[in-house]
Tab-separated table of C-alpha atoms in Angstrom:
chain	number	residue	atom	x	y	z
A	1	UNK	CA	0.000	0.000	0.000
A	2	UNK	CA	1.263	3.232	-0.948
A	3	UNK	CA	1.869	6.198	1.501
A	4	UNK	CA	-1.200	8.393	0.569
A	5	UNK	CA	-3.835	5.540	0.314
A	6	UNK	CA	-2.159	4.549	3.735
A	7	UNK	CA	-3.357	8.113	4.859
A	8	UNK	CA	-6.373	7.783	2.940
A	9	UNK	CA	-7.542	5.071	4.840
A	10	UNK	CA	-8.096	6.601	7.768
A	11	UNK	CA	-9.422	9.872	6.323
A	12	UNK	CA	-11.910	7.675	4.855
A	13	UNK	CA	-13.140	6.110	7.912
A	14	UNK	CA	-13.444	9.270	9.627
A	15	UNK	CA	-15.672	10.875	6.739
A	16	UNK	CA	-17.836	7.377	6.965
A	17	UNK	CA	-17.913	7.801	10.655
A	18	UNK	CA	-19.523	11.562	10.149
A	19	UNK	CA	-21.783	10.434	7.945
A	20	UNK	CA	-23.284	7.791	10.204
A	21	UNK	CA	-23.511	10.269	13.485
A	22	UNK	CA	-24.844	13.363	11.029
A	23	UNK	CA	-27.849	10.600	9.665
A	24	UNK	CA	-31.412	11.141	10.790
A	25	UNK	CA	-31.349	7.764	12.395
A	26	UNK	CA	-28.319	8.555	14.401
A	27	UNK	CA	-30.187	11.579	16.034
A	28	UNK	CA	-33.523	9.499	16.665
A	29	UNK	CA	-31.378	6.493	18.256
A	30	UNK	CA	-29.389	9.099	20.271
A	31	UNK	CA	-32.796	10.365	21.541
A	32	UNK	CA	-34.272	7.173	22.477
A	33	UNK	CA	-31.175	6.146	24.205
A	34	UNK	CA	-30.940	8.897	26.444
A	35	UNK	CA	-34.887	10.253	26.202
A	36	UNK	CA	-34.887	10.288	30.604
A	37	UNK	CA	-32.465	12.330	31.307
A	38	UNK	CA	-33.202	14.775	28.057
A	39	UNK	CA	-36.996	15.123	29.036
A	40	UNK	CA	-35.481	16.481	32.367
A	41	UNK	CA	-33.605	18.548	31.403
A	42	UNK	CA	-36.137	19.972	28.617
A	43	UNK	CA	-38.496	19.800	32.083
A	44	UNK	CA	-35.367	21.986	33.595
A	45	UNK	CA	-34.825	24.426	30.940
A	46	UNK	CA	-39.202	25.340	30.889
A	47	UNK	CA	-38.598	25.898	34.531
A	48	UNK	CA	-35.637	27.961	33.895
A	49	UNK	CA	-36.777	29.935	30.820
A	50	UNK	CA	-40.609	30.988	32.771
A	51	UNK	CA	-40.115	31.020	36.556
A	52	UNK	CA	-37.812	34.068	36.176
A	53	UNK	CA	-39.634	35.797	33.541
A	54	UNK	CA	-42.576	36.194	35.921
A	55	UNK	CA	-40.745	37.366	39.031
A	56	UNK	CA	-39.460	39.858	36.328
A	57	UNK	CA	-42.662	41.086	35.747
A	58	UNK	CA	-43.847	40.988	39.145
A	59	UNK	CA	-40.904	43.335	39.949
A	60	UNK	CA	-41.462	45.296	36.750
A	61	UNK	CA	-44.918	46.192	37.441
A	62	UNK	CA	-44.543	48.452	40.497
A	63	UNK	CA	-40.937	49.771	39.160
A	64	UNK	CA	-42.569	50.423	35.568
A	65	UNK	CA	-45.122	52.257	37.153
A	66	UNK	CA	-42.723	54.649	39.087
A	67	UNK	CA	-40.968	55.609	36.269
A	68	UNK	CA	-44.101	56.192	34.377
A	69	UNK	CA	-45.469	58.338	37.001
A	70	UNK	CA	-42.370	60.506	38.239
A	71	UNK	CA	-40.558	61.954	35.704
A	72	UNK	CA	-37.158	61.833	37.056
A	73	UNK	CA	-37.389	58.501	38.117
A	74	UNK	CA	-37.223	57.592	34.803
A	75	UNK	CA	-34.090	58.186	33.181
A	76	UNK	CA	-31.524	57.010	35.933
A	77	UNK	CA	-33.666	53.857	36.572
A	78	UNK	CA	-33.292	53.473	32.289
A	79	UNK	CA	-29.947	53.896	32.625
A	80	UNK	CA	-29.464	51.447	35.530
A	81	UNK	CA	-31.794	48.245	33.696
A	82	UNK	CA	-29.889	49.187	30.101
A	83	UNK	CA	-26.436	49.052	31.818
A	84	UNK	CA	-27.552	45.518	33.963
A	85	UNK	CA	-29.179	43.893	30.651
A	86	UNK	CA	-25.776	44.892	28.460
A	87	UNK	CA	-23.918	42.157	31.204
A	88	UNK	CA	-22.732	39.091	29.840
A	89	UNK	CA	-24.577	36.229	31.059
A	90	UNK	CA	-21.875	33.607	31.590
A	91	UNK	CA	-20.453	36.606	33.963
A	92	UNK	CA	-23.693	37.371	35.477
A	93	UNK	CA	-23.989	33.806	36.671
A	94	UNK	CA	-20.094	33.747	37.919
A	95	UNK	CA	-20.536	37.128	39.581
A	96	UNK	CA	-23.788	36.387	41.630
A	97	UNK	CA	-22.569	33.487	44.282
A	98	UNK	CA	-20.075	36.082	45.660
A	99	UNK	CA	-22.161	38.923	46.027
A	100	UNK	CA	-25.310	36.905	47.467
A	101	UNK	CA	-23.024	34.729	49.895
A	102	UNK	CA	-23.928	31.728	47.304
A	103	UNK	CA	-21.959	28.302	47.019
A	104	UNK	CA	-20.548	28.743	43.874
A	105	UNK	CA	-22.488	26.113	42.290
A	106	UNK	CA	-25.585	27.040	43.836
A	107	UNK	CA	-28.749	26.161	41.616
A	108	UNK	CA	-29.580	29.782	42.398
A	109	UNK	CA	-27.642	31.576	40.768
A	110	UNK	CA	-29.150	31.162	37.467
A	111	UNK	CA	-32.773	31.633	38.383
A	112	UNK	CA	-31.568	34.726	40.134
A	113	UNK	CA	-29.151	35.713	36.900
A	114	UNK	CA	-32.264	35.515	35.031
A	115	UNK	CA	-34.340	37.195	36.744
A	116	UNK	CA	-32.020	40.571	37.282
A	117	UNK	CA	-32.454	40.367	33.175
A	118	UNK	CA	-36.127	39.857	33.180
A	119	UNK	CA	-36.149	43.094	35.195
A	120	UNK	CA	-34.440	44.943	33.662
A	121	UNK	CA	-36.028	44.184	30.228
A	122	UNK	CA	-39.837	44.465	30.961
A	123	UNK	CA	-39.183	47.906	33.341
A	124	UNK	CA	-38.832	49.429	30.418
A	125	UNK	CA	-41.594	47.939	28.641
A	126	UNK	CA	-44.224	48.338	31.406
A	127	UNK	CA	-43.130	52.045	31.680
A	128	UNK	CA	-43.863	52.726	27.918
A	129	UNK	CA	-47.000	50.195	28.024
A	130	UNK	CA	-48.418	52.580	30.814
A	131	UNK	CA	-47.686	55.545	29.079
A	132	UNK	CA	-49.253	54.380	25.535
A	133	UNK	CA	-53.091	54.769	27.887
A	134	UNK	CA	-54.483	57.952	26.684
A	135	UNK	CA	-54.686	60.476	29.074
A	136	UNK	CA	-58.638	60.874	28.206
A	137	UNK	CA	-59.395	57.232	29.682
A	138	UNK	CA	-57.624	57.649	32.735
A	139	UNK	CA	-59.713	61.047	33.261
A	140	UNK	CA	-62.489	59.369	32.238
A	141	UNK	CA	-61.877	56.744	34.864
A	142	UNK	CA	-61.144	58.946	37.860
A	143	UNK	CA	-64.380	60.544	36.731
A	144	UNK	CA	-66.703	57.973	37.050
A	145	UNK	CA	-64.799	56.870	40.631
A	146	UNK	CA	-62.257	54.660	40.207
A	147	UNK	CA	-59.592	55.159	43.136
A	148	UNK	CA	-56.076	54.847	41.813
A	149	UNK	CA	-55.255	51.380	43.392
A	150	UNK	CA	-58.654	50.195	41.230
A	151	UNK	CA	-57.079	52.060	38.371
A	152	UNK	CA	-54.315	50.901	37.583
A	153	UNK	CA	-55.187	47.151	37.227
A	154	UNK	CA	-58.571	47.670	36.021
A	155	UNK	CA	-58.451	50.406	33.403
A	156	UNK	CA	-54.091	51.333	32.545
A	157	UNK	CA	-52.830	48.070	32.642
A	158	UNK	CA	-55.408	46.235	30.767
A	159	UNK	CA	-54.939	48.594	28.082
A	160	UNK	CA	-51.114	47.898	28.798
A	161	UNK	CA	-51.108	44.622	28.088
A	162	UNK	CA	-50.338	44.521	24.804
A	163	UNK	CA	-47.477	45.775	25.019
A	164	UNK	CA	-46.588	43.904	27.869
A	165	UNK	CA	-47.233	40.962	26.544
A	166	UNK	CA	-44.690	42.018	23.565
A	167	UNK	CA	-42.090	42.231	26.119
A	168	UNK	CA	-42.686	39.126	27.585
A	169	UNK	CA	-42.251	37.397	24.416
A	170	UNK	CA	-38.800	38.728	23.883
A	171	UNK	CA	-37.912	37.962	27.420
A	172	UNK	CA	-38.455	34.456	27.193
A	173	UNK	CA	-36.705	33.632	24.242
A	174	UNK	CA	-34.125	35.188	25.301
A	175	UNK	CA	-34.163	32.977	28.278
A	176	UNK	CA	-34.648	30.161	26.546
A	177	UNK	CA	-31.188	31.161	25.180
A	178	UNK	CA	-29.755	32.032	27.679
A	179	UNK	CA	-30.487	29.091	29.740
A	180	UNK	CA	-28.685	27.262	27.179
A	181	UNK	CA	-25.054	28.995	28.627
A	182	UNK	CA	-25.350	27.858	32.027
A	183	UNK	CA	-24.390	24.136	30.755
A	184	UNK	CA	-21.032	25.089	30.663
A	185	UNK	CA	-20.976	25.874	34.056
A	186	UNK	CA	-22.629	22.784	34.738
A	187	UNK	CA	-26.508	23.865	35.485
A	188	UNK	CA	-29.410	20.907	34.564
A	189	UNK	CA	-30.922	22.251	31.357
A	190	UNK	CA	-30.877	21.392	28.022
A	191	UNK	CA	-27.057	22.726	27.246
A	192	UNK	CA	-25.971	19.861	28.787
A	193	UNK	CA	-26.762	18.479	25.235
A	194	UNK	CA	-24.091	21.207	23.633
A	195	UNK	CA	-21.270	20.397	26.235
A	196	UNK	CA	-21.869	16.431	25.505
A	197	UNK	CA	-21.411	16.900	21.792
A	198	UNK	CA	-18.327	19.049	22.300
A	199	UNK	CA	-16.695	16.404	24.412
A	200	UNK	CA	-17.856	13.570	21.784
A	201	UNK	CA	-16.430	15.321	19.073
A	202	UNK	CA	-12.718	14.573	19.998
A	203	UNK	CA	-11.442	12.920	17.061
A	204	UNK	CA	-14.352	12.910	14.945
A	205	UNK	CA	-17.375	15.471	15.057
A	206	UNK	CA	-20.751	14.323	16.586
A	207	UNK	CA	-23.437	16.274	15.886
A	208	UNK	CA	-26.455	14.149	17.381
A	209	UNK	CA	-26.749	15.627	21.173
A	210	UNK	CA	-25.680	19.256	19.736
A	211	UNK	CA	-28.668	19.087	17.124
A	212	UNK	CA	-31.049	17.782	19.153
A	213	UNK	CA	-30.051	20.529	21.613
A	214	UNK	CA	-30.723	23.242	19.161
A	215	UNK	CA	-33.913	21.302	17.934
A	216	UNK	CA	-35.399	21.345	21.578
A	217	UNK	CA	-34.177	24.818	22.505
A	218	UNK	CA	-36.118	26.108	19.314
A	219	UNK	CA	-38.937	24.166	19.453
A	220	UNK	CA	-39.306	25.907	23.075
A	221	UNK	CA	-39.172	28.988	22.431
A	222	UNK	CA	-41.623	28.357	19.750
A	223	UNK	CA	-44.482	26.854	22.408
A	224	UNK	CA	-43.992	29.639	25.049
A	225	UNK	CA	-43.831	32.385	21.935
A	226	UNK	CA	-47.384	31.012	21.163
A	227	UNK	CA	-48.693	30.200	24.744
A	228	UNK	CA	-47.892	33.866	25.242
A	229	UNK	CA	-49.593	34.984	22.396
A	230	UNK	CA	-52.440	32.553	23.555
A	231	UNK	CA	-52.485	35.113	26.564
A	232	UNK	CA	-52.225	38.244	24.990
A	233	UNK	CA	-55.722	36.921	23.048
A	234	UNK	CA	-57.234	36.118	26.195
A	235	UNK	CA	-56.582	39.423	28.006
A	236	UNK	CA	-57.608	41.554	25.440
A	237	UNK	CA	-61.059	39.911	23.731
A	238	UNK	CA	-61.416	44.374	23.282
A	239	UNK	CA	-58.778	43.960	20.558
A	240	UNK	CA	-61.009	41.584	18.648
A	241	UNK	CA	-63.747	43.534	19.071
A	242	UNK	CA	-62.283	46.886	17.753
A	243	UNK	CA	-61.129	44.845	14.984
A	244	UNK	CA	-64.076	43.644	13.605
């Protein structure tokens, strides 16, 4: 055997062995083989991707409002959410054991990570959501009796929601992203799938856990995109109304 079909050889093996792991069997078999542990950790990256989106919003809501309502609380409090979203995640999870006391592989620290950017995304959008209700209703509603307290969750931020519900939809797909990063630090979630298919991929690339990891991740995003828009419908049967 000559010296370059000597080298061939095993050039061709490793192109054959490609093949096999980029077939469509190879990523169904992969799934079935390990479909208990990648259900939980689909299971872990829902939990992951909502649970922090709604303490965002439940912390957005009263902070949105301030800004809306005071004048000068709005730009530094702008300033501040901009400056915390513009953080880079995988540093945002390193940096939060220390400065909450955490172990450093607390499971906290993402659902806490996540939340900060939550925050600091839908401020911004309840603030301009509350500010898009004309003036004319909200005099109209004072009018007829409403006390502020009643309000606000009966008149502004029904007419809000809309746009709230806009920001919510870009905050969890970004989570659903995001999520994704804190594999590599070793968090249960489907980037688990990303960090196996790296370490596979030693000699030869194998693309099965990585592409059912981006498969899963999108297909997410896709049912909470929808279920949110499901809610948006819901809340707002005036929309369909006006539109007829």
């Amino acid at each position: 055997m000559s010296t370059a079909a000597a080298y061939a050889v095993p050039d061709l093996a490793a192109h054959v062995v490609q093949a096999a792991s980029s077939s469509p069997w190879a990523f169904f078999s992969y799934f079935l083989d390990n479909r208990a542990r990648t259900l939980d950790w689909l299971w872990a990256h829902t939990w992951l991707s909502v649970v922090p989106v709604l303490v965002g919003l439940v912390l957005a809501l009263p902070l949105g409002w301030l800004a809306r309502r005071y004048s000068f609380v709005y730009p530094p409090m702008m300033s501040i959410t901009g400056v915390l979203y513009t953080v880079p995640s995988i540093a945002l999870f390193v940096l939060i054991p220390p400065l909450l006391g955490l172990d450093p592989l607390s499971p906290l620290q993402v659902p806490i990570a996540l939340s900060l950017y939550s925050t600091a995304l839908l401020v911004r959008v309840v603030a301009d959501g509350l500010a898009a209700v004309p003036q004319e209703t909200i005099q109209a509603a004072t009018a007829i009796g409403f006390r502020p307290v009643n309000r606000f969750f009966k008149v502004e931020l029904p007419i809000a929601v809309p746009v709230i519900t806009a920001g919510l939809r870009v905050a969890i797909v970004a989570n659903v992203s995001i999520v994704a990063v804190a594999g590599t630090i070793g968090m249960t979630n489907l980037g688990l799938l990303f960090d196996e298919g790296f370490k596979l991929s030693v000699d030869t690339p194998y693309y099965p856990p990585i592409v059912l990891g981006i498969v899963l991740c999108v297909l997410l995003a896709l049912l909470l995109d929808a279920f949110v828009v499901a809610l948006d419908r819901a809340l707002t049967p005036w929309r369909r109304a006006v539109g007829r």
